[in-house]
CSV table of C-alpha atoms and ligand atoms in Angstrom, one decimal:
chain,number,residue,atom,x,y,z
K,3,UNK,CA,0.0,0.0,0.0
K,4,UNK,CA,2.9,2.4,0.7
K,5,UNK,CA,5.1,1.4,-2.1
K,6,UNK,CA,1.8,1.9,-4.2
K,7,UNK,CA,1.5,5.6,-2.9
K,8,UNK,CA,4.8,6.5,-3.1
K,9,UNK,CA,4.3,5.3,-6.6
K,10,UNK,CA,1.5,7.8,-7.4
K,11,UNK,CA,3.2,10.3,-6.1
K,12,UNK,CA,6.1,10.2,-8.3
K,13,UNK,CA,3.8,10.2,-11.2
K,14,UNK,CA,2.0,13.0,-10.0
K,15,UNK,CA,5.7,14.7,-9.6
K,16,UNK,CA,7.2,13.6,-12.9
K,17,UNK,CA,3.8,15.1,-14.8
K,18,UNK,CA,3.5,18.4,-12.9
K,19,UNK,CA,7.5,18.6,-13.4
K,20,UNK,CA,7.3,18.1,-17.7
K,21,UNK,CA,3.7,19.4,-17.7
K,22,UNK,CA,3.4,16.8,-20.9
K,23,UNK,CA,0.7,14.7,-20.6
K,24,UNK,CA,2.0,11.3,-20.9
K,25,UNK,CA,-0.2,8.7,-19.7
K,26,UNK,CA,1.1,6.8,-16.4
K,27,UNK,CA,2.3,3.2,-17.0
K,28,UNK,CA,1.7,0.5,-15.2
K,29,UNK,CA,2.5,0.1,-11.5
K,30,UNK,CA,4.3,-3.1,-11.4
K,31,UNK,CA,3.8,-3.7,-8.0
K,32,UNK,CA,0.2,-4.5,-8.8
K,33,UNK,CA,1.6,-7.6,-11.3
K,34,UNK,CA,3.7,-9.3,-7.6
K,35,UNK,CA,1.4,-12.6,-7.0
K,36,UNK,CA,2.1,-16.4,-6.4
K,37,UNK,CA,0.0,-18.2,-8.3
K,38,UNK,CA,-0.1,-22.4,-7.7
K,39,UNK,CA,3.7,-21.5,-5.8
K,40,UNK,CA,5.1,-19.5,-8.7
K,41,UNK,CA,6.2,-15.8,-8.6
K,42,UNK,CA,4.0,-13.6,-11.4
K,43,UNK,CA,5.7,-10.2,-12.2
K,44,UNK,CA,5.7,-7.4,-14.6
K,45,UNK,CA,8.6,-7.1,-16.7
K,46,UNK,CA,9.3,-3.7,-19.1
K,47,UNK,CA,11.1,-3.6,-22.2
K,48,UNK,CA,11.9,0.0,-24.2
K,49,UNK,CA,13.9,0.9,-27.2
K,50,UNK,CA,15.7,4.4,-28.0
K,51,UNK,CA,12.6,6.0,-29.5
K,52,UNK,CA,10.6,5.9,-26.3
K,53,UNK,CA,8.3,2.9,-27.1
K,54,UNK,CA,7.5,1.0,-24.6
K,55,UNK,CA,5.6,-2.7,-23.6
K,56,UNK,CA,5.2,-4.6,-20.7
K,57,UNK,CA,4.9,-8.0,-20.2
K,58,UNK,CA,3.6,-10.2,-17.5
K,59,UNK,CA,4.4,-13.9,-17.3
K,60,UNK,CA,0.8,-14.8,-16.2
K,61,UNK,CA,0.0,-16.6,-19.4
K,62,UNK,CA,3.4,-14.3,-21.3
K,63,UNK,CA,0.8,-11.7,-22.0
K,64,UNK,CA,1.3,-8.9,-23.4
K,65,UNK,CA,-0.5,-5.9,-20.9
K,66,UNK,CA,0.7,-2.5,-22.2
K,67,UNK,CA,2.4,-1.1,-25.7
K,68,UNK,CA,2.7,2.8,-25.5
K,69,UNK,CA,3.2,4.1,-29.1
K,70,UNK,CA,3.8,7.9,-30.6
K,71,UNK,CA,1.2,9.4,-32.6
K,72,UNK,CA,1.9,11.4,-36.0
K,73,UNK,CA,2.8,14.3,-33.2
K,74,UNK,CA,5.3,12.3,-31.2
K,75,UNK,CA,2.3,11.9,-28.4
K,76,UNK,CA,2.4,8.2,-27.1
K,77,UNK,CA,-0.8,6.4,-26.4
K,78,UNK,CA,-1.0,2.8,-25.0
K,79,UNK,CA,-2.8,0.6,-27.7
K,80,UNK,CA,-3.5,-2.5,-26.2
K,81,UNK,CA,-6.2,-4.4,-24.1
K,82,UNK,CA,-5.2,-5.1,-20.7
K,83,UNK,CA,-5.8,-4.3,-17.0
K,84,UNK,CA,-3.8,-2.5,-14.5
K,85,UNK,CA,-3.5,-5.9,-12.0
K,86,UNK,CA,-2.8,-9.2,-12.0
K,87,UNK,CA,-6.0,-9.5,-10.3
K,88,UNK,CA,-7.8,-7.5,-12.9
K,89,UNK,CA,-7.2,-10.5,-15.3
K,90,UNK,CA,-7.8,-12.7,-12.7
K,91,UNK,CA,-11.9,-11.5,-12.3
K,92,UNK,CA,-12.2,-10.6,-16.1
K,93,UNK,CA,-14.2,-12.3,-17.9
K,94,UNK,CA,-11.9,-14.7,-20.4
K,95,UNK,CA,-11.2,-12.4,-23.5
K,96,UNK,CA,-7.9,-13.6,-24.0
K,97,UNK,CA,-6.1,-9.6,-24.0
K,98,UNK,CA,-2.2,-9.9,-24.8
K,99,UNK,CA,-2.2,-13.5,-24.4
K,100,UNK,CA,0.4,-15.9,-25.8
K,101,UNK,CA,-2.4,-18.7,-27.1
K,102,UNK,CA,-1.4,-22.7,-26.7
K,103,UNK,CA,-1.2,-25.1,-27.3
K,104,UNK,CA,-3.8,-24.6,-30.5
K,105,UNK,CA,-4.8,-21.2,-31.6
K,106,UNK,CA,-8.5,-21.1,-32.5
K,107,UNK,CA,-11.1,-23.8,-32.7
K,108,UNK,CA,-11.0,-27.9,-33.1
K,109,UNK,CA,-14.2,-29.2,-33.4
K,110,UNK,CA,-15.5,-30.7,-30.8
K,111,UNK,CA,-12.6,-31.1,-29.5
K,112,UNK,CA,-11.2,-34.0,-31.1
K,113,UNK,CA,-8.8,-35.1,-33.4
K,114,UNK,CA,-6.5,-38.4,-34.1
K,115,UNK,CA,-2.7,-38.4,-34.8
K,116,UNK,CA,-2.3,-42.0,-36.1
K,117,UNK,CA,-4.6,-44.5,-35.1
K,118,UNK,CA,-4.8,-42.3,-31.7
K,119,UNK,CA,-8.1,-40.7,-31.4
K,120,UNK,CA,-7.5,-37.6,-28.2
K,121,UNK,CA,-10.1,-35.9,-26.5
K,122,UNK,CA,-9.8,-31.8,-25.5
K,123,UNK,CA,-11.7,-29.7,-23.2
K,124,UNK,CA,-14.6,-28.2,-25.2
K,125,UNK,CA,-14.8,-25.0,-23.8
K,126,UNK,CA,-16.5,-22.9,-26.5
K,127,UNK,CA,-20.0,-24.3,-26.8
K,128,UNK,CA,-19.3,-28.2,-28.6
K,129,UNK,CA,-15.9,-26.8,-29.7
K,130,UNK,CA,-12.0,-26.6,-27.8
K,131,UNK,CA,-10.9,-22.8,-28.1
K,132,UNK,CA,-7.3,-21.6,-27.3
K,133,UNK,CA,-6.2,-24.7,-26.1
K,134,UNK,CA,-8.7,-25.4,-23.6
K,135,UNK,CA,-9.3,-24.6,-20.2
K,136,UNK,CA,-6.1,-24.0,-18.8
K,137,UNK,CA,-4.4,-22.8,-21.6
K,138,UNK,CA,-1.3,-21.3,-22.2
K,139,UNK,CA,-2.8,-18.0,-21.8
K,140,UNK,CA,-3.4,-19.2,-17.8
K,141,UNK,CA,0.1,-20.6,-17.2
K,142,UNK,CA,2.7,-19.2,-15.5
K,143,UNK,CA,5.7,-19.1,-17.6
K,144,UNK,CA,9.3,-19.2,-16.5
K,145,UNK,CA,11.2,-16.1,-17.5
K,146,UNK,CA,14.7,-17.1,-18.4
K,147,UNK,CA,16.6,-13.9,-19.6
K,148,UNK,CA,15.5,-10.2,-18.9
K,149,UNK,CA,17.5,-7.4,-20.9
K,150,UNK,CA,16.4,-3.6,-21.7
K,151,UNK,CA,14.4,-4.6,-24.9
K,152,UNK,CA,13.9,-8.2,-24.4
K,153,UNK,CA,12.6,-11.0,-22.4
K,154,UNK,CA,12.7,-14.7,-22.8
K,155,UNK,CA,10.2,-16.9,-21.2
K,156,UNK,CA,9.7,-21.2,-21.1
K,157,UNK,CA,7.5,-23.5,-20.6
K,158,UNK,CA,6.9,-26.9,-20.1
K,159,UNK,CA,3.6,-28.4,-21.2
K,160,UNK,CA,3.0,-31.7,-19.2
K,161,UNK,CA,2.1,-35.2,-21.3
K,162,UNK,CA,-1.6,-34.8,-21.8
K,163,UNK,CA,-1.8,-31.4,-20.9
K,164,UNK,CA,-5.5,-30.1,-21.7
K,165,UNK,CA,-5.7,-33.4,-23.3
K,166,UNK,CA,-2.9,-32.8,-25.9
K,167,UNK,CA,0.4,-35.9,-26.0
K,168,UNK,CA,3.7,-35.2,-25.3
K,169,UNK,CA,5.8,-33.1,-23.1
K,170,UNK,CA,5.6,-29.5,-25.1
K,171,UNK,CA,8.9,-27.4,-24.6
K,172,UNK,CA,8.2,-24.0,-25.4
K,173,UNK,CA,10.7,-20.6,-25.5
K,174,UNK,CA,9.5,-17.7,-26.4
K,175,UNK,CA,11.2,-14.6,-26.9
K,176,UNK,CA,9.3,-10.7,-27.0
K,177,UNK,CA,11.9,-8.2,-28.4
K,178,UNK,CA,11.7,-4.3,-28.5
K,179,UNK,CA,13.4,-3.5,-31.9
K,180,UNK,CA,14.8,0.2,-32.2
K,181,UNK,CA,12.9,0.4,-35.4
K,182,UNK,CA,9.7,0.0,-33.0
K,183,UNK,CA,9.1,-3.7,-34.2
K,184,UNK,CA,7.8,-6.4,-31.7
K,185,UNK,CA,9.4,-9.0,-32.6
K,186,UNK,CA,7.6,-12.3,-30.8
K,187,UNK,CA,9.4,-15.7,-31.7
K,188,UNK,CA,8.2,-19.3,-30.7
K,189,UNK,CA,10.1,-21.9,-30.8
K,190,UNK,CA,9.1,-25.7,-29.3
K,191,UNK,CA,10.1,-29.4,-29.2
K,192,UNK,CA,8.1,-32.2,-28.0
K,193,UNK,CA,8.8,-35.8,-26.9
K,194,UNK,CA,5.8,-37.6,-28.7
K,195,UNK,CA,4.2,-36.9,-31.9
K,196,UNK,CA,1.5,-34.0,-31.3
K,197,UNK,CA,0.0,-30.7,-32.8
K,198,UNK,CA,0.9,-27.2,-32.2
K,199,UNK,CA,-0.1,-24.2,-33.4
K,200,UNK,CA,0.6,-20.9,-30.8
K,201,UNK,CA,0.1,-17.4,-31.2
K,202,UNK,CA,-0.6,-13.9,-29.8
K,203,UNK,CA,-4.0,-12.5,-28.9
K,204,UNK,CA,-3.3,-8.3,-28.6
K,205,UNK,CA,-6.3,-6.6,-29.1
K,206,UNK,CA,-4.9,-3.3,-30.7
K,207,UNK,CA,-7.2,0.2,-30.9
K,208,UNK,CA,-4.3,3.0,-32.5
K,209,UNK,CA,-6.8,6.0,-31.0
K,210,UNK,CA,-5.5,4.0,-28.0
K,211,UNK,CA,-7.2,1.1,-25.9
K,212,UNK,CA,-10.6,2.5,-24.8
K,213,UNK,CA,-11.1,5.2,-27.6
K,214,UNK,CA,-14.0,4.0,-29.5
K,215,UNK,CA,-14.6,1.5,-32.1
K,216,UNK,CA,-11.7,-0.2,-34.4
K,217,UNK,CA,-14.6,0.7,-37.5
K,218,UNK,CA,-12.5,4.0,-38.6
K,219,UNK,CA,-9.4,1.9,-38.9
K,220,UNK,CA,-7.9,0.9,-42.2
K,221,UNK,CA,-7.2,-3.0,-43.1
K,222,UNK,CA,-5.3,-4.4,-45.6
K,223,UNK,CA,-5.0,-8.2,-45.6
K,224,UNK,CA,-2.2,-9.4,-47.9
K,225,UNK,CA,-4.8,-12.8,-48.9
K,226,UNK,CA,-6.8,-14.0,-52.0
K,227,UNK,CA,-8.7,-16.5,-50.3
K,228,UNK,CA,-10.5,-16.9,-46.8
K,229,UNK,CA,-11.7,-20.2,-45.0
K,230,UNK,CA,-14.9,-20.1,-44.6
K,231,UNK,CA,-16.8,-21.1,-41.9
K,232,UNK,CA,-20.1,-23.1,-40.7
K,233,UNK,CA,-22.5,-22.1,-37.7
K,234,UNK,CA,-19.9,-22.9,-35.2
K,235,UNK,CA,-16.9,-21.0,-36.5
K,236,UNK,CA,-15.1,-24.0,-38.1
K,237,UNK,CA,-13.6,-23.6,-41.5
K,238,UNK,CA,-15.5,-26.1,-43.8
K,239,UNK,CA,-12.3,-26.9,-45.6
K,240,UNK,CA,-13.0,-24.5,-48.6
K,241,UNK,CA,-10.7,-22.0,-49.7
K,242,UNK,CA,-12.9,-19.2,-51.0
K,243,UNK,CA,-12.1,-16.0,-52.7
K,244,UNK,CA,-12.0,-12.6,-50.8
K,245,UNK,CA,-13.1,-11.2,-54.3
K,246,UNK,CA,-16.8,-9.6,-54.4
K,247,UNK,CA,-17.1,-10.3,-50.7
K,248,UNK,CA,-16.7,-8.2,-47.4
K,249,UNK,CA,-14.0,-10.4,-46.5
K,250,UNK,CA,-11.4,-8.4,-49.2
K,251,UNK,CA,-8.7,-6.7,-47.6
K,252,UNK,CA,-6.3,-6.8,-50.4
K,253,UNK,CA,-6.3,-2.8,-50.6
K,254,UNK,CA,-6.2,-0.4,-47.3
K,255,UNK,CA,-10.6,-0.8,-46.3
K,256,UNK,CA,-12.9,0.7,-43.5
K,257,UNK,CA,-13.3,-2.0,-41.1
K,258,UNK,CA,-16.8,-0.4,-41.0
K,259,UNK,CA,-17.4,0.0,-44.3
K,260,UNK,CA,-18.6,-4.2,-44.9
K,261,UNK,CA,-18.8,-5.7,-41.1
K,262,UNK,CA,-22.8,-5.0,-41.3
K,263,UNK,CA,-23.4,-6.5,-43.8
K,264,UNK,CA,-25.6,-9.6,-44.5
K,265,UNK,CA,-22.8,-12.0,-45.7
K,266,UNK,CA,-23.7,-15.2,-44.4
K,267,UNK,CA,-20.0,-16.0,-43.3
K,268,UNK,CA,-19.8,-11.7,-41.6
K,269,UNK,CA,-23.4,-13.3,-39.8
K,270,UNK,CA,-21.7,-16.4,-38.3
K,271,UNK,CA,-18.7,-14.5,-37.1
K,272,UNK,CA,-21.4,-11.9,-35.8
K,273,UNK,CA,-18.5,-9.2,-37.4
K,274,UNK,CA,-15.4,-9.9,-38.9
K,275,UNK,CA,-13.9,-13.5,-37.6
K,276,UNK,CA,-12.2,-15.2,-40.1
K,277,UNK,CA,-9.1,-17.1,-41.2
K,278,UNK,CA,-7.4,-15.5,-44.4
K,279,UNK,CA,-4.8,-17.7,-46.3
K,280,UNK,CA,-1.8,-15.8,-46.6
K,281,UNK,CA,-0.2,-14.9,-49.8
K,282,UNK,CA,2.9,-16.2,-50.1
K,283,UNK,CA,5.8,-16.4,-52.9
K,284,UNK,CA,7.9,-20.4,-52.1
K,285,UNK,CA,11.1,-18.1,-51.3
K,286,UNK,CA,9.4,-15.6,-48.8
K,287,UNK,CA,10.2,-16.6,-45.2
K,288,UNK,CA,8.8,-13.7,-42.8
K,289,UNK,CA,6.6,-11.5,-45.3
K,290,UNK,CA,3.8,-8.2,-44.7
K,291,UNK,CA,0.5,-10.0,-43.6
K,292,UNK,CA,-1.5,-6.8,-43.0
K,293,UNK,CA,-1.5,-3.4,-41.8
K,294,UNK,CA,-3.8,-1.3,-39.7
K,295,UNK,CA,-3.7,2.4,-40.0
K,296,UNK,CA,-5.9,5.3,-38.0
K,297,UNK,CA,-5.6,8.0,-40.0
K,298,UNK,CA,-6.3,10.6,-37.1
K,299,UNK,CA,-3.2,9.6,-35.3
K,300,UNK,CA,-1.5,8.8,-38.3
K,301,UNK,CA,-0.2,5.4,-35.8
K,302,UNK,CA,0.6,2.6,-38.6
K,303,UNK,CA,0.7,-1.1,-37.9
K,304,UNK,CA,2.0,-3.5,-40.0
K,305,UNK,CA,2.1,-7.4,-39.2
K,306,UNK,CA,5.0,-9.7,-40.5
K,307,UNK,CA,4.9,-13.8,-40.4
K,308,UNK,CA,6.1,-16.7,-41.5
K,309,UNK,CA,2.8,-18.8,-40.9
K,310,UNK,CA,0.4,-19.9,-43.5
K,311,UNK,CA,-2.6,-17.9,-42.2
K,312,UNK,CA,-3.5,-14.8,-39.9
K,313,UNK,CA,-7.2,-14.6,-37.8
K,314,UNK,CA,-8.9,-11.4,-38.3
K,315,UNK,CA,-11.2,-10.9,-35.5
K,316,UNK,CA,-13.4,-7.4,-34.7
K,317,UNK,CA,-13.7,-8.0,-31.1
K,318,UNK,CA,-17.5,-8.7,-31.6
K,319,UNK,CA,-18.0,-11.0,-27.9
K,320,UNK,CA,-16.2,-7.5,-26.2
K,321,UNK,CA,-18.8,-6.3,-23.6
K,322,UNK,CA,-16.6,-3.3,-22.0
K,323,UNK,CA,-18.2,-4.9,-18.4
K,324,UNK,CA,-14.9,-5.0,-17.1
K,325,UNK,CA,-12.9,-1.8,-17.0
K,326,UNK,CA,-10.0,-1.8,-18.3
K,327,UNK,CA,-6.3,-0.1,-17.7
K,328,UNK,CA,-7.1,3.3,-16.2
K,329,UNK,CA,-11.0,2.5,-15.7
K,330,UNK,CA,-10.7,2.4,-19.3
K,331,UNK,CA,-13.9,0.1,-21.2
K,332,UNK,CA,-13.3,-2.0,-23.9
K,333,UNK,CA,-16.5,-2.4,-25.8
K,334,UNK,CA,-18.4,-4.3,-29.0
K,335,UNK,CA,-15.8,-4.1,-31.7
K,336,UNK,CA,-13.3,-1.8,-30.0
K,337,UNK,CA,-10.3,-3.8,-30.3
K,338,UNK,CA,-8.4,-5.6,-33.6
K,339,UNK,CA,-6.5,-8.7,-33.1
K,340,UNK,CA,-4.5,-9.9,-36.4
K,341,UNK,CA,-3.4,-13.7,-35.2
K,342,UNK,CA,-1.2,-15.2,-36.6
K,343,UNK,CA,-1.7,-19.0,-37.3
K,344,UNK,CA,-2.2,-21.9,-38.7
K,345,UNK,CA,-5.6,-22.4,-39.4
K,346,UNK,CA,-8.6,-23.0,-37.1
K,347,UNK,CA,-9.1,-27.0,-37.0
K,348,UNK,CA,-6.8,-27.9,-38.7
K,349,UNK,CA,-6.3,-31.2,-36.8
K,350,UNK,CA,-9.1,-32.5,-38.8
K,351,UNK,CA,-8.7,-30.7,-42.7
K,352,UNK,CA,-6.3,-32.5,-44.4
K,353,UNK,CA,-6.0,-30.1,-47.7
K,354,UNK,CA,-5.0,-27.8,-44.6
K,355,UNK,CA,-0.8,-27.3,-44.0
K,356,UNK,CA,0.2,-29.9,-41.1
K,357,UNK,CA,0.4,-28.8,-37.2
K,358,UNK,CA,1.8,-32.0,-36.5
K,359,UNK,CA,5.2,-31.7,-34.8
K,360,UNK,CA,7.2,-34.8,-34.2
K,361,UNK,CA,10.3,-35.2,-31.7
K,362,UNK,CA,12.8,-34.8,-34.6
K,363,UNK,CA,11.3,-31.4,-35.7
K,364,UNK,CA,10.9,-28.3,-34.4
K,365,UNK,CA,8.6,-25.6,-34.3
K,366,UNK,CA,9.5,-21.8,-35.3
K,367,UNK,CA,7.2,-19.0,-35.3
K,368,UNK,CA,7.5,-15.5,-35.9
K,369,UNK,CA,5.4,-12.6,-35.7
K,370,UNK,CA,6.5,-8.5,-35.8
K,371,UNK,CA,4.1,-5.9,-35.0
K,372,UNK,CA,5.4,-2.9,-36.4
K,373,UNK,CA,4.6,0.6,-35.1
K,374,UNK,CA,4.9,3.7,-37.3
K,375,UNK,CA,3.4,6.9,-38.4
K,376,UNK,CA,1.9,8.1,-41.6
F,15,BGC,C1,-11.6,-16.0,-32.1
F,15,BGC,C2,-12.9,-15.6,-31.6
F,15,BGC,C3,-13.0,-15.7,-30.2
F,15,BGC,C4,-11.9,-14.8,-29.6
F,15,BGC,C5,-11.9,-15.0,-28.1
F,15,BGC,C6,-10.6,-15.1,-31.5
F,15,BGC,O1,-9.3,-15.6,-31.8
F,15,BGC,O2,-11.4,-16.0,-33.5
F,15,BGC,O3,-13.9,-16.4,-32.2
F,15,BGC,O4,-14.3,-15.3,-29.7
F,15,BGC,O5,-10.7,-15.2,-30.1
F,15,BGC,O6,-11.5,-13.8,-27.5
C-alpha cells in the first residue's frame, strides 16, 4: 500500500514537473502474485525512441504497448488491465495473451494423430478454443533472460496437458526493436508426436485502448482466399475467394465499411472473424501480412509472419463490463486482433498445411508488430 502511494506520487511529480501529458504506466507492483507456488511479475522492455511494452508472465501476455502518434504523443494501444487481479476477475477475452497449445477452434474437440483418437476440453460451446481450459494463456511461464528490450520466457507443457500428447517445450522470446518492431518468436520441441499451433491475442485500438470503435481503422489483408466457416466457427475446408465479398482486404478498407453487412459468413462471425490464407511467394520466409492504419493519429501497424494464415477478429464478444487499464472500457468491436496461425481445426482438414510436430522437428514462429506513423 505504501510502495503503491509513493508510486503515485512520483507520477503525480514527474507530470507536474514536464507538464506533458504522458499517460502513467503500469504500477508493477500490482503484477507481484504467487500463483499455484510461482512468482507472477511485470517485466518492461523499451527501445531508443521511447516505445515501450510490458509483459507479465501470467499466461506471457502482453499488458501494455505505448506508441507515438503522427505528433510524437504516445498512447497505449493494447487491451489489458492495471492488476494481475484484474485479469484474474475478467471475464476470459484472452487480451495480450500468448495462445497454446492450438490457436483457434478444433471441433468438438477431437482429433486423431495415427490410429490415436484424443479428447480436449470443449470449452466454447461443442468446440476446444485456445487450447482449452487451462491454456497457455493461464500458465505461469518461467522467465529465463530479462535485458532492456527483451525478455525470454519457457514453458513446459505436461504429457496430456488439456488433453494434448507429449511433453511440449516452449521458448519464447518478445523483443523491443529500435525500429519500434515487436518481434515475438516461438520456438518448441516435443517428446511424442502432437499438434501445435501458438500465437498472440493483442487486441490493438491506435486511437489508444478504450477510444472507440476499431470501425475508422484501415485494413489491408495481404490474402486472396479466406476459410470459410459453418455455424460454429469452423472452417468447412473450402478456400474461397476474398473477391466480391466483405472479406477483401487486399487494398487499405474501413473495417466499418462491410462488417454489417448480411454475408452469411460476416453473420456467423457476428462481425469480422475469419481465417485469411496468406499470400505467399515459395522463397518468402517472414513477409507483410497486413496493416492497420488510424488515420487521425496517423499510428501505422504492420504485421510480419512466417505462418500460412492470420485470424482477423473485430472483437464482436467485447462487452466493456470489465474496465480496463485506467478505468478504461473495452467495448463491442473496439479492439483488432491480427493472429497469426495456422488455421482453425486444422487437426481434422487435411488439404489444410500440417500442425503436427514430431520429436525430430521443431517448431519456429515469428510474428513482428510494427509501429509507425503516416
Ligand atoms: C476467435 C474468436 C473468439 C476470440 C476470443 C478469437 O481468436 O477467433 O472467435 O471469440 O478469439 O477472445
Amino acid at each position: 500500500m505504501k510502495r503503491t502511494l509513493s508510486y503515485l506520487v512520483l507520477l503525480v511529480l514527474i507530470f507536474s514537473c514536464t507538464g506533458k501529458s504522458v499517460p502513467p504506466t503500469i504500477n508493477p507492483q500490482a503484477f507481484n502474485k504467487i500463483i499455484d507456488g510461482k512468482q507472477v511479475k511485470l517485466y518492461t522492455l523499451k527501445n531508443q525512441q521511447g516505445m515501450e511494452i510490458t509483459v507479465t508472465n501470467w499466461g506471457a501476455r502482453i499488458v501494455s504497448c505505448m506508441v507515438p502518434d503522427k505528433k510524437g504523443v504516445m498512447a497505449d494501444v493494447v487491451f489489458g488491465y492495471d492488476s494481475i487481479d484484474g485479469y484474474l476477475n475478467a471475464k476470459e477475452n484472452y487480451f495480450g495473451a500468448s495462445i497454446g497449445r492450438f490457436g483457434n477452434r478444433i471441433a468438438k474437440g477431437e482429433f486423431a494423430l495415427g490410429d490415436i483418437q484424443y479428447k480436449l476440453a470443449q470449452n466454447n460451446g461443442i468446440n476446444s478454443l485456445h487450447g482449452g481450459i487451462n491454456g497457455f494463456s493461464k500458465k505461469i511461464w518461467e522467465v529465463v533472460q530479462k535485458g532492456s528490450n527483451e525478455l525470454n520466457l519457457k514453458l513446459v507443457s505436461a504429457d496430456m496437458d488439456e488433453g494434448y500428447p507429449g511433453e511440449l517445450q516452449v521458448s519464447m522470446i518478445y523483443r523491443l526493436t529500435n525500429q519500434n518492431e515487436l518481434f515475438i518468436q516461438y520456438e518448441a520441441k516435443c517428446d511424442k508426436p502432437t499438434i501445435i499451433n501458438l500465437t498472440n491475442h493483442s487486441y490493438f485500438n491506435l486511437h489508444g485502448a478504450g477510444n472507440g470503435t476499431i470501425l475508422d481503422h484501415l485494413l489491408t489483408i495481404n490474402a486472396d482466399f479466406f476459410t470459410p466457416i459453418d455455424s460454429t466457427l469452423i472452417p468447412t475446408g473450402e478456400f474461397r475467394p476474398v473477391e466480391n465479398t466483405p472479406f477483401d482486404f487486399r487494398n487499405p478498407t474501413l473495417i466499418g465499411a462491410g462488417i454489417n453487412s448480411k454475408d452469411q459468413q460476416i453473420l456467423f462471425g457476428l462481425g469480422y472473424d475469419m481465417n485469411y490464407v496468406l499470400k505467399k511467394s515459395p522463397d518468402q520466409n517472414i513477409s507483410l501480412a497486413a496493416t492497420v492504419y488510424e488515420p487521425a493519429s496517423g499510428r501505422l501497424l504492420e504485421v510480419f509472419t512466417d505462418q500460412p494464415g492470420i485470424q482477423f477478429y473485430s472483437g464482436n464478444f467485447l462487452d466493456g463490463i470489465y474496465p480496463g487499464k485506467k478505468g478504461k472500457s473495452y467495448g463491442y468491436r473496439t479492439g483488432i486482433c491480427l493472429e497469426t496461425q495456422h488455421f482453425p481445426n486444422s487437426p481434422n482438414q487435411k488439404n489444410f498445411p500440417s500442425v503436427e510436430l514430431t520429436p525430430d522437428q521443431v517448431y519456429y514462429h515469428t510474428c513482428i508488430y510494427k509501429f509507425s506513423v503516416k
